[in-house]
Amino acid sequence: MAERPLEGLRGKLILVVEDDFIIATDLALALEDCGAEVLGPAASVDDALELIAAGHRLSGALLDINLGQELAYPIADELRRRGVPFIFATGYDAWIIPDPYRNMPRCEKPVDTRIVERLLNEGNANA
């Protein structure tokens, strides 16, 4: 039996924040394969906040926590303030994530786009 194509993000605009070019490219392509339109990838907090401030109607975001010398928590705060669901994509264990973000959805790298698709579609990404 053939597996259904991943198109559960069709028509959704997803912000990708990842500082590793190869990982960012792979994530963007995987999300596009799920039908999403990708904004970014943004490689820094400032780049991501600039994209958010531009007024795009974001459906969700996938954030790497560690962006070189900075952490993505200011991006998470802004997305939370705007009611945009997001998922952390990281290799960090949950215990190392600060309390205000510990219960946010998190995907281990390499990211499984089926999990991203499910979390964003179920609206669990900001619960």
CSV table of C-alpha atoms in Angstrom, one decimal:
chain,number,residue,atom,x,y,z
A,1,MET,CA,0.0,0.0,0.0
A,2,ALA,CA,1.5,3.3,-1.0
A,3,GLU,CA,2.1,5.9,1.7
A,4,ARG,CA,0.0,9.1,1.3
A,5,PRO,CA,2.0,12.2,0.2
A,6,LEU,CA,2.7,14.7,2.9
A,7,GLU,CA,0.6,17.7,1.9
A,8,GLY,CA,-1.0,18.6,5.2
A,9,LEU,CA,0.7,22.0,5.3
A,10,ARG,CA,-0.6,23.0,1.9
A,11,GLY,CA,-1.3,26.8,1.7
A,12,LYS,CA,0.5,27.5,5.1
A,13,LEU,CA,3.3,29.9,5.4
A,14,ILE,CA,6.0,28.5,7.7
A,15,LEU,CA,8.9,30.5,9.1
A,16,VAL,CA,12.2,28.5,9.3
A,17,VAL,CA,14.8,29.7,11.6
A,18,GLU,CA,18.1,27.7,11.4
A,19,ASP,CA,21.7,28.9,11.2
A,20,ASP,CA,23.2,25.9,9.5
A,21,PHE,CA,22.8,26.4,5.7
A,22,ILE,CA,22.5,22.7,4.8
A,23,ILE,CA,20.0,21.9,7.6
A,24,ALA,CA,18.0,25.1,6.7
A,25,THR,CA,17.9,24.1,3.1
A,26,ASP,CA,16.8,20.5,3.9
A,27,LEU,CA,14.1,21.7,6.2
A,28,ALA,CA,12.8,24.2,3.7
A,29,LEU,CA,12.6,21.6,1.0
A,30,ALA,CA,10.9,19.1,3.3
A,31,LEU,CA,8.3,21.6,4.3
A,32,GLU,CA,7.7,22.5,0.7
A,33,ASP,CA,7.2,18.8,0.0
A,34,CYS,CA,4.4,18.9,2.6
A,35,GLY,CA,2.8,21.7,0.6
A,36,ALA,CA,4.0,24.6,2.8
A,37,GLU,CA,5.3,27.9,1.6
A,38,VAL,CA,8.6,28.7,3.4
A,39,LEU,CA,9.5,32.1,4.8
A,40,GLY,CA,13.3,32.3,5.3
A,41,PRO,CA,15.3,30.5,6.3
A,42,ALA,CA,16.5,33.1,8.8
A,43,ALA,CA,19.9,32.5,10.4
A,44,SER,CA,19.7,34.9,13.3
A,45,VAL,CA,17.3,36.4,15.8
A,46,ASP,CA,17.4,39.8,14.1
A,47,ASP,CA,16.7,38.3,10.7
A,48,ALA,CA,13.8,36.3,12.0
A,49,LEU,CA,12.3,39.2,13.9
A,50,GLU,CA,12.6,41.3,10.8
A,51,LEU,CA,10.7,38.7,8.8
A,52,ILE,CA,8.0,38.5,11.5
A,53,ALA,CA,7.7,42.3,11.6
A,54,ALA,CA,7.2,42.5,7.9
A,55,GLY,CA,3.6,41.5,8.4
A,56,HIS,CA,3.5,38.1,6.8
A,57,ARG,CA,0.5,36.0,7.8
A,58,LEU,CA,2.4,33.2,9.3
A,59,SER,CA,0.8,29.8,9.9
A,60,GLY,CA,3.6,28.5,12.0
A,61,ALA,CA,7.3,28.4,12.6
A,62,LEU,CA,10.1,25.9,13.1
A,63,LEU,CA,12.9,27.3,15.3
A,64,ASP,CA,16.4,26.0,16.0
A,65,ILE,CA,17.1,27.1,19.6
A,66,ASN,CA,20.9,27.6,19.2
A,67,LEU,CA,21.6,30.2,16.5
A,68,GLY,CA,25.4,30.4,16.8
A,69,GLN,CA,26.1,32.9,19.6
A,70,GLU,CA,22.4,33.6,20.3
A,71,LEU,CA,19.3,31.7,21.4
A,72,ALA,CA,16.0,31.8,19.6
A,73,TYR,CA,13.9,32.6,22.7
A,74,PRO,CA,13.2,36.3,21.6
A,75,ILE,CA,11.7,34.9,18.4
A,76,ALA,CA,9.6,32.4,20.4
A,77,ASP,CA,8.4,35.3,22.6
A,78,GLU,CA,7.3,37.4,19.6
A,79,LEU,CA,5.6,34.5,17.9
A,80,ARG,CA,3.8,33.6,21.1
A,81,ARG,CA,2.8,37.3,21.5
A,82,ARG,CA,1.3,37.2,17.9
A,83,GLY,CA,-0.4,33.8,18.5
A,84,VAL,CA,1.7,32.0,15.9
A,85,PRO,CA,2.3,28.4,16.6
A,86,PHE,CA,5.9,27.2,16.7
A,87,ILE,CA,8.0,24.2,17.3
A,88,PHE,CA,11.6,24.1,18.5
A,89,ALA,CA,13.9,21.9,16.3
A,90,THR,CA,16.9,21.0,18.5
A,91,GLY,CA,19.2,18.4,19.7
A,92,TYR,CA,18.8,19.8,23.3
A,93,ASP,CA,17.2,17.6,25.9
A,94,ALA,CA,14.1,19.1,27.5
A,95,TRP,CA,15.8,19.7,30.9
A,96,ILE,CA,18.2,22.2,29.4
A,97,ILE,CA,15.4,24.4,28.0
A,98,PRO,CA,14.4,27.3,30.4
A,99,ASP,CA,11.1,26.9,32.2
A,100,PRO,CA,9.1,29.4,30.1
A,101,TYR,CA,9.8,27.2,27.0
A,102,ARG,CA,10.1,23.7,28.4
A,103,ASN,CA,6.6,22.7,27.6
A,104,MET,CA,6.7,24.0,24.0
A,105,PRO,CA,6.6,21.4,21.3
A,106,ARG,CA,10.1,20.2,20.4
A,107,CYS,CA,11.4,18.0,17.5
A,108,GLU,CA,14.7,16.2,17.7
A,109,LYS,CA,17.1,16.8,14.8
A,110,PRO,CA,16.9,15.5,12.2
A,111,VAL,CA,13.4,16.8,12.1
A,112,ASP,CA,10.6,14.5,11.1
A,113,THR,CA,8.2,16.5,8.9
A,114,ARG,CA,5.3,14.2,9.8
A,115,ILE,CA,5.6,15.4,13.4
A,116,VAL,CA,5.9,19.0,12.3
A,117,GLU,CA,2.8,18.6,10.1
A,118,ARG,CA,0.8,17.0,12.9
A,119,LEU,CA,1.8,19.5,15.6
A,120,LEU,CA,1.0,22.5,13.4
A,121,ASN,CA,-2.3,21.1,12.1
A,122,GLU,CA,-3.5,20.1,15.6
A,123,GLY,CA,-2.7,23.5,16.9
A,124,ASN,CA,-0.5,22.0,19.7
A,125,ALA,CA,2.5,24.2,18.9
A,126,ASN,CA,1.5,26.9,21.3
A,127,ALA,CA,-0.3,24.9,23.9
